[in-house]
mmCIF file with all atom_site columns, C-alpha atoms in Angstrom:
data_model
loop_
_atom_site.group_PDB
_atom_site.id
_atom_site.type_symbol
_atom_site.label_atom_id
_atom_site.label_alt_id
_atom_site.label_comp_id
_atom_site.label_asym_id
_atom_site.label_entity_id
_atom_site.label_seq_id
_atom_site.pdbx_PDB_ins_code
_atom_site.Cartn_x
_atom_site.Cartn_y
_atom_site.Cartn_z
_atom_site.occupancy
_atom_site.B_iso_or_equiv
_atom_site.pdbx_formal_charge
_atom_site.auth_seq_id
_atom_site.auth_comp_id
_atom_site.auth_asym_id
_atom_site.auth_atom_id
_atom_site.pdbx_PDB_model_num
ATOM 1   C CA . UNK A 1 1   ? 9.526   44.389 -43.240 1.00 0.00 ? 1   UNK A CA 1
ATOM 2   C CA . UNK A 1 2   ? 7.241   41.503 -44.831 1.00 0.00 ? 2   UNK A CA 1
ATOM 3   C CA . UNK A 1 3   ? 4.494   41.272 -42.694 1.00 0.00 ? 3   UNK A CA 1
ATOM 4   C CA . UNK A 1 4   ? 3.788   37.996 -41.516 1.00 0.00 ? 4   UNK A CA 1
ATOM 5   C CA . UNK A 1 5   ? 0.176   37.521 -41.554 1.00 0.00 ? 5   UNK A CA 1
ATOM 6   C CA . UNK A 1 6   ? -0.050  38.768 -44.945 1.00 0.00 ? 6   UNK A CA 1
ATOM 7   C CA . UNK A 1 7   ? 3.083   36.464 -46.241 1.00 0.00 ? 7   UNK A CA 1
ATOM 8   C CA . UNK A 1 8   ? 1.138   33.984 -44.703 1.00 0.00 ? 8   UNK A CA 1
ATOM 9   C CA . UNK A 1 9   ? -2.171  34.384 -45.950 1.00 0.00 ? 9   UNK A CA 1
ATOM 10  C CA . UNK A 1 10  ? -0.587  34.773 -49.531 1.00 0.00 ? 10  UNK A CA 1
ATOM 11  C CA . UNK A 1 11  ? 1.160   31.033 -49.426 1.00 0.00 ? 11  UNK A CA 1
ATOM 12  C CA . UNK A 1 12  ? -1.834  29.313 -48.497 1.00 0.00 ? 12  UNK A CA 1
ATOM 13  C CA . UNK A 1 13  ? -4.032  31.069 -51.201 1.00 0.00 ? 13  UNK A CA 1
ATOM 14  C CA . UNK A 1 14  ? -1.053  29.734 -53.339 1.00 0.00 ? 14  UNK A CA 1
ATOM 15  C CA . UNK A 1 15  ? -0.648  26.338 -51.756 1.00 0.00 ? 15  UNK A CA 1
ATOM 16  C CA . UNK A 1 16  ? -4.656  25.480 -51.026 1.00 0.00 ? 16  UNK A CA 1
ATOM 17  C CA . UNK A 1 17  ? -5.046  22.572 -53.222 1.00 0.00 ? 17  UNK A CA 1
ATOM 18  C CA . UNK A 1 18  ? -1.720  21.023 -52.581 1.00 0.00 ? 18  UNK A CA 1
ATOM 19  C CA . UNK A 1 19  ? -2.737  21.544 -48.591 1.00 0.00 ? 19  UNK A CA 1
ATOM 20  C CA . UNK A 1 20  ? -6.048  19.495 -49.164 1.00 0.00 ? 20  UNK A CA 1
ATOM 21  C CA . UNK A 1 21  ? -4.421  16.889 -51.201 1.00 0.00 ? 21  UNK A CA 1
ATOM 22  C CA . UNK A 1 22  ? -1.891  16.156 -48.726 1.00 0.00 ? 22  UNK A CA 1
ATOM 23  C CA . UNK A 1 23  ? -4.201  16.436 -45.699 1.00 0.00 ? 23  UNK A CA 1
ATOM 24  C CA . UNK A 1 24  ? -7.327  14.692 -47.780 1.00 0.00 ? 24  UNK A CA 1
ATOM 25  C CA . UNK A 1 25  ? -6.706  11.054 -46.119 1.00 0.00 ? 25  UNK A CA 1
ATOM 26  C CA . UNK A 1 26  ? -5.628  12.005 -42.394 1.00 0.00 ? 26  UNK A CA 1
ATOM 27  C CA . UNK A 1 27  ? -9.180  10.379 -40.213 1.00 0.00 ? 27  UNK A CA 1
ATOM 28  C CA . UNK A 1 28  ? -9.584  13.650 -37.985 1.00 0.00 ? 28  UNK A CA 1
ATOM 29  C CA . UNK A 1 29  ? -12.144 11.172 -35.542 1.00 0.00 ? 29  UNK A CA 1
ATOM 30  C CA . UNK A 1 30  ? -9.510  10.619 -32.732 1.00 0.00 ? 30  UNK A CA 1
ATOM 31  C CA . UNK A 1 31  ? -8.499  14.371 -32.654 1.00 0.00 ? 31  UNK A CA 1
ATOM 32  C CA . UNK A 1 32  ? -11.833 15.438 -32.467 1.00 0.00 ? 32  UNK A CA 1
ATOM 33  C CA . UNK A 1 33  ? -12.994 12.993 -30.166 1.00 0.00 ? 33  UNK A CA 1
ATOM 34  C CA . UNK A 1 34  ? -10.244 14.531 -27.821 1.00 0.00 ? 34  UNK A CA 1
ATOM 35  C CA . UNK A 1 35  ? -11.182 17.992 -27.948 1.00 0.00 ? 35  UNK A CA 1
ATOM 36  C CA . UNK A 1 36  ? -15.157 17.693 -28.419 1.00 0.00 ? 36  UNK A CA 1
ATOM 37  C CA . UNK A 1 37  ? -15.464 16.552 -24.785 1.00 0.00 ? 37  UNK A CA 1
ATOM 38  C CA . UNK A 1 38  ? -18.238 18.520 -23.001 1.00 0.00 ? 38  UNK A CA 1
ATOM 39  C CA . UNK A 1 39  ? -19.627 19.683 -26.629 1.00 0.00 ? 39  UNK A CA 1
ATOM 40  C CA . UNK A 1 40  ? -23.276 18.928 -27.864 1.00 0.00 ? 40  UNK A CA 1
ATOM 41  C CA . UNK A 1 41  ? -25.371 18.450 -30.624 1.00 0.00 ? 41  UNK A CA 1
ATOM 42  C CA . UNK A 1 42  ? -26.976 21.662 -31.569 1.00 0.00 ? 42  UNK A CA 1
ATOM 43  C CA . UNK A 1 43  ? -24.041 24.221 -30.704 1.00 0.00 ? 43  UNK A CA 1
ATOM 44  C CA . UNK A 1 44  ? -22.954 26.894 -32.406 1.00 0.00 ? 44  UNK A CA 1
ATOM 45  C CA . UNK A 1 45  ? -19.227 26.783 -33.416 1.00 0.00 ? 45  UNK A CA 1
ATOM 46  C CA . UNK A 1 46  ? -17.238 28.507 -35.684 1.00 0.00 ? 46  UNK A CA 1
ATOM 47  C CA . UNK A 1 47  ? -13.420 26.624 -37.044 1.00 0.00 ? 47  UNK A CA 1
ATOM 48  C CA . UNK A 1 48  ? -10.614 29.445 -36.597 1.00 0.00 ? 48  UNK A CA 1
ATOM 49  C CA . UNK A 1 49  ? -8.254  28.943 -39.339 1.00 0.00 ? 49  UNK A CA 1
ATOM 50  C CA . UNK A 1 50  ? -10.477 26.217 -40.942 1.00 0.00 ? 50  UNK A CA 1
ATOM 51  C CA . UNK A 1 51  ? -8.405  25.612 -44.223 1.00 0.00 ? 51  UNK A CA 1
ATOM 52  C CA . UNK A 1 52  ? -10.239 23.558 -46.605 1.00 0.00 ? 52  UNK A CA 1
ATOM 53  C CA . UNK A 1 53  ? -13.000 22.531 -43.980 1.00 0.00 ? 53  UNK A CA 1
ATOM 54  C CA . UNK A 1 54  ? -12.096 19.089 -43.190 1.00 0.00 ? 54  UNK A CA 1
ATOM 55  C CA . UNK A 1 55  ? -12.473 19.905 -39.569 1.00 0.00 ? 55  UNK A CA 1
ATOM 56  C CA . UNK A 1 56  ? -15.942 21.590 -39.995 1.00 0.00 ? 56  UNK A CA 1
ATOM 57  C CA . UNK A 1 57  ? -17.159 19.086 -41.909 1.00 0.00 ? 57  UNK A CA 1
ATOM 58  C CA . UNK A 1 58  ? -16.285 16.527 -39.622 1.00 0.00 ? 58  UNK A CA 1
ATOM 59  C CA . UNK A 1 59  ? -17.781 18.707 -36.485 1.00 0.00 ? 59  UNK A CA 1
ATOM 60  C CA . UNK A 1 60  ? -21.050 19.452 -38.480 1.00 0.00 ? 60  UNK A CA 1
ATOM 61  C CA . UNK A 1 61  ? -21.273 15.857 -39.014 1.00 0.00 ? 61  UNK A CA 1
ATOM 62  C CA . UNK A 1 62  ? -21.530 14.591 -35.642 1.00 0.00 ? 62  UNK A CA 1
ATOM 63  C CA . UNK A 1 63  ? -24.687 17.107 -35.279 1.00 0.00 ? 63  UNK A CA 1
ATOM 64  C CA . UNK A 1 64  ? -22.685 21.092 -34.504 1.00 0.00 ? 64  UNK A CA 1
ATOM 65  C CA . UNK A 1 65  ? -23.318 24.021 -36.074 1.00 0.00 ? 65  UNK A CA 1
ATOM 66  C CA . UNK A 1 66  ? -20.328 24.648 -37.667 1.00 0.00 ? 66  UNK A CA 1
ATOM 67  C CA . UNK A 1 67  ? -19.318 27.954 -39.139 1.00 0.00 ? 67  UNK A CA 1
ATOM 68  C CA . UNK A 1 68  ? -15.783 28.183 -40.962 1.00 0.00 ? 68  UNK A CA 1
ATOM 69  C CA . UNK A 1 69  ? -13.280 31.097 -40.975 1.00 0.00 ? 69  UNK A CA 1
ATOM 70  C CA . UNK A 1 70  ? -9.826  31.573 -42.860 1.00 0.00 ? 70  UNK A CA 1
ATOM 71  C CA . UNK A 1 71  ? -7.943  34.329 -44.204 1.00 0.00 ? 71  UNK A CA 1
ATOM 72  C CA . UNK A 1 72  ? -7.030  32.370 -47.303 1.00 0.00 ? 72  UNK A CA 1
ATOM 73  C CA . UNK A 1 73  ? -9.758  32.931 -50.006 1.00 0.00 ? 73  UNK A CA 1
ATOM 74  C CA . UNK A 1 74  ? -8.859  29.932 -51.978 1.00 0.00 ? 74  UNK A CA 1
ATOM 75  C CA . UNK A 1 75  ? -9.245  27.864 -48.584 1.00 0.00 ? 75  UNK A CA 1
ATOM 76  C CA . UNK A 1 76  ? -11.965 29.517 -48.546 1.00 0.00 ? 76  UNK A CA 1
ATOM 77  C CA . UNK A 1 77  ? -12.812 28.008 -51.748 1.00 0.00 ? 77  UNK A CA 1
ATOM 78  C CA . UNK A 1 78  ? -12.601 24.348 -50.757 1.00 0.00 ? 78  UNK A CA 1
ATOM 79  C CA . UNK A 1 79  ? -13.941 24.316 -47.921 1.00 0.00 ? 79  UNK A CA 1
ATOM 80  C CA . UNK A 1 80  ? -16.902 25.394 -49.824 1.00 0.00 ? 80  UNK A CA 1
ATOM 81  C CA . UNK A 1 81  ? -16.123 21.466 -51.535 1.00 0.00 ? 81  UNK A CA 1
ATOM 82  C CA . UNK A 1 82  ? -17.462 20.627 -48.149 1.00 0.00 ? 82  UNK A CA 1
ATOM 83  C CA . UNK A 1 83  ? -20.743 22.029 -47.501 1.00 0.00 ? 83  UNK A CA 1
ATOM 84  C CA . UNK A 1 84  ? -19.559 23.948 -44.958 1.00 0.00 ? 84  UNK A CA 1
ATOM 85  C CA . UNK A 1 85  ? -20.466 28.202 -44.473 1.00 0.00 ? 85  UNK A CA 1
ATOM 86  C CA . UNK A 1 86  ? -17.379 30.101 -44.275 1.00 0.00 ? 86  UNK A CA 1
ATOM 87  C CA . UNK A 1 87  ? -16.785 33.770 -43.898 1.00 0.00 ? 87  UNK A CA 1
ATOM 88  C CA . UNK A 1 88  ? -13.142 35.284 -44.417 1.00 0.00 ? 88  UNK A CA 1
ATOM 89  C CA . UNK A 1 89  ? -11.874 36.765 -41.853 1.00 0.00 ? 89  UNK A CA 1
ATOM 90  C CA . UNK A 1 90  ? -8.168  37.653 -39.345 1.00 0.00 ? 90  UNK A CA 1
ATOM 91  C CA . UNK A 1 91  ? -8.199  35.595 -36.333 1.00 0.00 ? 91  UNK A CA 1
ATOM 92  C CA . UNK A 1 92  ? -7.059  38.413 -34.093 1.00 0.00 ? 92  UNK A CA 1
ATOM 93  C CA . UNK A 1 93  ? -10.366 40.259 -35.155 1.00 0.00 ? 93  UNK A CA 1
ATOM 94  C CA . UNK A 1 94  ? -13.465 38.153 -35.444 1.00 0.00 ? 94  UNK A CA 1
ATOM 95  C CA . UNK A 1 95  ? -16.423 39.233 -37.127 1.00 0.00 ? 95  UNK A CA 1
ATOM 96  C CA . UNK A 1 96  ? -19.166 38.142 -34.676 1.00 0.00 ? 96  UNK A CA 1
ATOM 97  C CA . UNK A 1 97  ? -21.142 39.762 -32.281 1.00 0.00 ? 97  UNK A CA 1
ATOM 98  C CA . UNK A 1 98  ? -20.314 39.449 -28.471 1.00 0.00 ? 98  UNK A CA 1
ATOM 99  C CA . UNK A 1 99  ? -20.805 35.820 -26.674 1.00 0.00 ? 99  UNK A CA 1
ATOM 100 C CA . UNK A 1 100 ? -22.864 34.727 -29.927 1.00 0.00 ? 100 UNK A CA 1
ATOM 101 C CA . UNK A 1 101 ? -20.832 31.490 -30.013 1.00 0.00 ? 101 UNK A CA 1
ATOM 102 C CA . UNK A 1 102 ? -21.046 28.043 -27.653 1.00 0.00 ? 102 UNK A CA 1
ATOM 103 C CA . UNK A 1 103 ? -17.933 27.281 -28.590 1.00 0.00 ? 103 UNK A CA 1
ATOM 104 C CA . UNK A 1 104 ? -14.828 27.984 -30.512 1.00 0.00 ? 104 UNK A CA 1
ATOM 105 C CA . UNK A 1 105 ? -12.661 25.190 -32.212 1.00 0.00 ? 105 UNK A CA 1
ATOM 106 C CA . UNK A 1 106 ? -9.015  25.716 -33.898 1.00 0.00 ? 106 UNK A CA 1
ATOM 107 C CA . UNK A 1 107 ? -6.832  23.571 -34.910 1.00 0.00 ? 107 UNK A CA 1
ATOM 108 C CA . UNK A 1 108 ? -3.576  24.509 -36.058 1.00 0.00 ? 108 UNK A CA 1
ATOM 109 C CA . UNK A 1 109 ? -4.006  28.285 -36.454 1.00 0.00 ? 109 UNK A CA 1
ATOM 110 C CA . UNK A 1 110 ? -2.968  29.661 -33.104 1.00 0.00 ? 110 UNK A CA 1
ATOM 111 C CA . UNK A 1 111 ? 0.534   29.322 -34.629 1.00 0.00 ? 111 UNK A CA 1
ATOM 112 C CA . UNK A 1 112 ? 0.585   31.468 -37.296 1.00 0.00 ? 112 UNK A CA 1
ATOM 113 C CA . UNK A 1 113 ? -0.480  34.350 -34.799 1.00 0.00 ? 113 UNK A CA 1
ATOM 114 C CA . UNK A 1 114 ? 2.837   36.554 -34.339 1.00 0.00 ? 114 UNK A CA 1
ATOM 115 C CA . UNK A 1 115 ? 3.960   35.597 -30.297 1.00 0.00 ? 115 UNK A CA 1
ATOM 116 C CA . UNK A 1 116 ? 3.147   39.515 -29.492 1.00 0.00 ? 116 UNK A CA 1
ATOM 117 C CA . UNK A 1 117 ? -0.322  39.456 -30.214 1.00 0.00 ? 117 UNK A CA 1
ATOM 118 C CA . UNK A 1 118 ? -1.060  35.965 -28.689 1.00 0.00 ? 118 UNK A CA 1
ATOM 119 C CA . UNK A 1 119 ? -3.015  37.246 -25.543 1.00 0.00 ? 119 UNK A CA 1
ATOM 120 C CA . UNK A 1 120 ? -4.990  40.110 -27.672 1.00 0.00 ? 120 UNK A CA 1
ATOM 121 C CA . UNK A 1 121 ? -6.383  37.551 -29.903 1.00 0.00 ? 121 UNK A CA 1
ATOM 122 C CA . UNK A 1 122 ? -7.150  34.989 -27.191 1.00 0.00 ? 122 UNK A CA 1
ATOM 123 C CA . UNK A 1 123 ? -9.502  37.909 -25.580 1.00 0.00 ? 123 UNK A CA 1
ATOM 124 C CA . UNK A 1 124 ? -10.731 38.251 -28.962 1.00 0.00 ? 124 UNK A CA 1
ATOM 125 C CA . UNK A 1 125 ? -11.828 34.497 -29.507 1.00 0.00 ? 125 UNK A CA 1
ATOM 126 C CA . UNK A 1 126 ? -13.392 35.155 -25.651 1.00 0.00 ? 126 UNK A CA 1
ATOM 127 C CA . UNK A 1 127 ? -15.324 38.115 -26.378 1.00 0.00 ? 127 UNK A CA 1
ATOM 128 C CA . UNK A 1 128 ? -17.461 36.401 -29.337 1.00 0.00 ? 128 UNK A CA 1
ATOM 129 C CA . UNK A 1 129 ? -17.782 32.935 -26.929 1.00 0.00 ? 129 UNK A CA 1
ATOM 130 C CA . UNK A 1 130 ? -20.808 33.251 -24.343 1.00 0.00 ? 130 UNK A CA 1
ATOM 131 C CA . UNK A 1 131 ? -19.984 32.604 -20.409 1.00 0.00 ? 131 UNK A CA 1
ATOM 132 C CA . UNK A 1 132 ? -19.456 28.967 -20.116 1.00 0.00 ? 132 UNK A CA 1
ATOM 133 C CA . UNK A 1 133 ? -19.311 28.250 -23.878 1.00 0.00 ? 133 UNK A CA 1
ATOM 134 C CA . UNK A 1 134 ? -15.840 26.358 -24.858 1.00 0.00 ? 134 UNK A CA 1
ATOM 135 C CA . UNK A 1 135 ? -12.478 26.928 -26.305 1.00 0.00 ? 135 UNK A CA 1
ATOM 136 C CA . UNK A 1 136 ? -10.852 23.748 -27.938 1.00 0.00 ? 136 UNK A CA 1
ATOM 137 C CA . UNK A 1 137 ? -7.256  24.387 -29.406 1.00 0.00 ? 137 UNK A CA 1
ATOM 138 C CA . UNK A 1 138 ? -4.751  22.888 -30.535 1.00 0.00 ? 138 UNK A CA 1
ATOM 139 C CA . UNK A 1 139 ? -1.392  24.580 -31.315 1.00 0.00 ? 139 UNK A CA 1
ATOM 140 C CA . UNK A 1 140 ? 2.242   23.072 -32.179 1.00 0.00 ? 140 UNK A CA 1
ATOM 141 C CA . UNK A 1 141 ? 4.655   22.920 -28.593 1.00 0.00 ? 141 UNK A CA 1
ATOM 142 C CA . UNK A 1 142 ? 8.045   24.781 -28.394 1.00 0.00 ? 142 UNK A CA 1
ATOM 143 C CA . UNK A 1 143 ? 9.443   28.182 -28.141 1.00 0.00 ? 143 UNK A CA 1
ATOM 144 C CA . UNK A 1 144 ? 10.798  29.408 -31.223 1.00 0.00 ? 144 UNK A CA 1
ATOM 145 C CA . UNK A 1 145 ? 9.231   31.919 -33.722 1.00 0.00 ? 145 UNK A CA 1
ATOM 146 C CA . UNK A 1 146 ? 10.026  32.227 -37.441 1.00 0.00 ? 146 UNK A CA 1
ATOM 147 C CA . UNK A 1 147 ? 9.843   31.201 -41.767 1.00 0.00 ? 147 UNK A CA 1
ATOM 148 C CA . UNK A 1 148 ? 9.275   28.092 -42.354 1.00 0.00 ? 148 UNK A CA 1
ATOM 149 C CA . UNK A 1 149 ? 9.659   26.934 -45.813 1.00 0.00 ? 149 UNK A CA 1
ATOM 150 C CA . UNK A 1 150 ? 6.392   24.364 -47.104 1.00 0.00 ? 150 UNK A CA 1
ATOM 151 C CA . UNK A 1 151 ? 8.053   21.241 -47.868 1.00 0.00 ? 151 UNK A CA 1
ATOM 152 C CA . UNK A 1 152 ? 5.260   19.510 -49.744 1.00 0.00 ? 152 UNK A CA 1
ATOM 153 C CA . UNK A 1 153 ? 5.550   22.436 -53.019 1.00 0.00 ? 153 UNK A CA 1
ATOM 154 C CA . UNK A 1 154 ? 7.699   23.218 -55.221 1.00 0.00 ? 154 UNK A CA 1
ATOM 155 C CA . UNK A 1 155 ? 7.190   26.837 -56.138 1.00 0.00 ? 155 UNK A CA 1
ATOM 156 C CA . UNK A 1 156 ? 7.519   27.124 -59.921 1.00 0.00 ? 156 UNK A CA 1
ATOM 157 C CA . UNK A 1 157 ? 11.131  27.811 -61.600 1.00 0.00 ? 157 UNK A CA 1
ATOM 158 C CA . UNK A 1 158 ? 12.346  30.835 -61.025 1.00 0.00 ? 158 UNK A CA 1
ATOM 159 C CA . UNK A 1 159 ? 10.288  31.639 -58.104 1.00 0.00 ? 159 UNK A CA 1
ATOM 160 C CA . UNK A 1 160 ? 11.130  32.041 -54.513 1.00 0.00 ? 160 UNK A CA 1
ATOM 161 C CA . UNK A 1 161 ? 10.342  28.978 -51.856 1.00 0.00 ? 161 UNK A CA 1
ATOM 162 C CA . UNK A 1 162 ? 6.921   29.386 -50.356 1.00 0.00 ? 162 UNK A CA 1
ATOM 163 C CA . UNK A 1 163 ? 6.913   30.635 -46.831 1.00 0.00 ? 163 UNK A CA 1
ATOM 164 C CA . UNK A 1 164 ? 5.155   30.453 -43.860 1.00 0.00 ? 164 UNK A CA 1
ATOM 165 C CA . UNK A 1 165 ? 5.433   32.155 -40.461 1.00 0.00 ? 165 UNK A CA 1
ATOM 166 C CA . UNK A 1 166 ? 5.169   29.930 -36.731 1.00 0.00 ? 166 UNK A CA 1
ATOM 167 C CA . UNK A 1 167 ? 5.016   30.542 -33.849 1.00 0.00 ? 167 UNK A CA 1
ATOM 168 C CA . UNK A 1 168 ? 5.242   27.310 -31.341 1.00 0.00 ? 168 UNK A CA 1
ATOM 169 C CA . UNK A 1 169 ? 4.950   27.987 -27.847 1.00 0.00 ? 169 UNK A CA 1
ATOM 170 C CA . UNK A 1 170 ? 5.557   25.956 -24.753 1.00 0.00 ? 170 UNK A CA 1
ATOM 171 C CA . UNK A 1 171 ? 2.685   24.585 -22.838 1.00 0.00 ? 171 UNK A CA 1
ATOM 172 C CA . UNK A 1 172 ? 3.210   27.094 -19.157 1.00 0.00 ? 172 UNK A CA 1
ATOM 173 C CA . UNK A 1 173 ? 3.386   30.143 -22.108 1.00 0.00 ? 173 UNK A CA 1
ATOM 174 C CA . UNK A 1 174 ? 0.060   29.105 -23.615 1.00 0.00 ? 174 UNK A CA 1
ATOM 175 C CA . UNK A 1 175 ? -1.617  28.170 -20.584 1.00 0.00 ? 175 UNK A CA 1
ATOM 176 C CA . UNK A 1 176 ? -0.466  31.623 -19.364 1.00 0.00 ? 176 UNK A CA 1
ATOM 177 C CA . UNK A 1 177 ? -1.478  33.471 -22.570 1.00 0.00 ? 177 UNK A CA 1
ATOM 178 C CA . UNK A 1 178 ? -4.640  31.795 -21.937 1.00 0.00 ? 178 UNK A CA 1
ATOM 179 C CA . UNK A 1 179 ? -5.235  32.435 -18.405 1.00 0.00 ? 179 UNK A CA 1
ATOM 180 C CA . UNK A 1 180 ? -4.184  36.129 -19.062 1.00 0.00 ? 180 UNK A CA 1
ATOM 181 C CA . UNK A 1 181 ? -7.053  36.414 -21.782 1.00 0.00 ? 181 UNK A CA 1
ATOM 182 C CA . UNK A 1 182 ? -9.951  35.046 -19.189 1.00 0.00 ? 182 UNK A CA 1
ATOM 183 C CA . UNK A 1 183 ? -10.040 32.155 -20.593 1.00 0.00 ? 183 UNK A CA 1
ATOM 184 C CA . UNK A 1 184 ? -10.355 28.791 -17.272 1.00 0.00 ? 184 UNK A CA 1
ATOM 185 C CA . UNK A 1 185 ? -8.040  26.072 -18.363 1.00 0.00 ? 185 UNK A CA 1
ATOM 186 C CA . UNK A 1 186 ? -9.703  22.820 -17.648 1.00 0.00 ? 186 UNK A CA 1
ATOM 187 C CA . UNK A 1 187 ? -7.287  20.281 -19.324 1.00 0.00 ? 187 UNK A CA 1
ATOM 188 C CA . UNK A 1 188 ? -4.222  20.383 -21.762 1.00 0.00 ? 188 UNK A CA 1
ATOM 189 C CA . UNK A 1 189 ? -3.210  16.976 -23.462 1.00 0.00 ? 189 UNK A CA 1
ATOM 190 C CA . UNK A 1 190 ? -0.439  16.392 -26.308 1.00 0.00 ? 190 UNK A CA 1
ATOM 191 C CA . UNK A 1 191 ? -0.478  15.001 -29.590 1.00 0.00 ? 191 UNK A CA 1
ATOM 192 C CA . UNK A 1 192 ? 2.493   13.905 -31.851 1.00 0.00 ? 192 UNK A CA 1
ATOM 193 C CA . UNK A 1 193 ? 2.395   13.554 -35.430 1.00 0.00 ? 193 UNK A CA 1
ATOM 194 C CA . UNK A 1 194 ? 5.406   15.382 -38.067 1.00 0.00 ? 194 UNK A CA 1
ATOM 195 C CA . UNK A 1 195 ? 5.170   18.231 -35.255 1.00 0.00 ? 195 UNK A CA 1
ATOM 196 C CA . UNK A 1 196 ? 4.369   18.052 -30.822 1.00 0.00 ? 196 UNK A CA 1
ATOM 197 C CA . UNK A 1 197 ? 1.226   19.536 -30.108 1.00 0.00 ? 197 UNK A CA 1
ATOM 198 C CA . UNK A 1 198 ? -0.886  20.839 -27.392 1.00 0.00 ? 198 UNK A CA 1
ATOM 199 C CA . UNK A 1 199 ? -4.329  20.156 -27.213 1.00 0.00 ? 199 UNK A CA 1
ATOM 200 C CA . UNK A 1 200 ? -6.419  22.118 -24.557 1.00 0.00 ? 200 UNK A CA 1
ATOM 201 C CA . UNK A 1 201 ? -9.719  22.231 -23.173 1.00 0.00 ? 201 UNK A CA 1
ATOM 202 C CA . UNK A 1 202 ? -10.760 25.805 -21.810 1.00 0.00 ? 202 UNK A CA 1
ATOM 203 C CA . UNK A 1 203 ? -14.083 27.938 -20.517 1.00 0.00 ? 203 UNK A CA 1
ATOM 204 C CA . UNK A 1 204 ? -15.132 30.811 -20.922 1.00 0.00 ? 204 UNK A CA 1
#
């Protein structure tokens, strides 16, 4: 059986630039605005799943110590583009020393995690957060698991589509998940753009 993760990881290293392009114009200001509540100048993040580092940059910009992490090396790669300091690394097992982080952003990464090991990496993300330091997440809304073909690329002839694996999850299971993990749930608000998505505030 493919493994998901892996499948994954090996579309985006494919699909990177193509990502960026598409992504290069969206102003990331009123997302961040909504989930940077309660953060300040001078704290120590790190981006789960940070892609090409448009989020990072943005969040080192307005004065945080931003430190990006993906799985994809060619991400990886761009996000470089940025200025930003990456390290490669799984979301489900961080490499950072216990509660060295304020805070922990991730947008859109959650939902590549397979459903099964939701909670496990939640108490992952909490282990490397200190007590009191944040959690802001945001992850696509609904209940279904599964490939998803990338609609933006066309794979090259003779090729198979390129594939990637969600998992969207309804707002009482992720505020469970959550909850389960030890993470305190202060606030989760919505967001729609081509998907729904949750966007939640949590503590350590």
């Amino acid at each position: 059986m493919t493994d998901p993760v892996a499948a994954t990881r090996a579309t985006y290293d494919a699909i990177a630039a193509d990502y960026a392009a598409r992504n290069s114009g969206a102003d990331p200001r009123e997302w961040l605005d909504e989930l940077t509540l309660g953060l300040s100048p001078g704290d120590t993040v790190v981006d789960l799943g940070c892609g090409p580092g448009i989020d990072a940059a943005a969040l080192r910009a307005q004065g945080l110590l931003c430190l990006g992490l993906d799985l994809s090396t060619s991400m990886l790669d761009l996000a470089r583009r940025h200025d930003v300091p990456v390290v490669q690394g799984d979301l489900r097992v961080l490499p950072f020393r216990d509660r060295s982080l304020d805070a922990v952003w991730s947008c859109a990464a959650l939902l590549h995690v397979p459903r099964g090991e939701t909670v496990a990496t939640l108490v992952e993300w909490r282990r490397v957060t200190r007590p009191g330091g944040a959690l802001r997440l945001s992850t696509s809304n609904g209940d279904d698991e599964g490939w998803e073909v990338v609609p933006y690329v066309q794979p090259p002839e003779g090729e198979p589509d390129r594939h990637r694996w969600f998992v969207h999850r309804t707002r009482d299971e992720l505020v469970g998940a959550l909850t389960h993990a030890g993470w305190q749930v202060e606030h989760v608000g919505s967001r729609e753009s081509h998907r729904s998505w949750h966007l939640v505030r949590a503590r350590a």
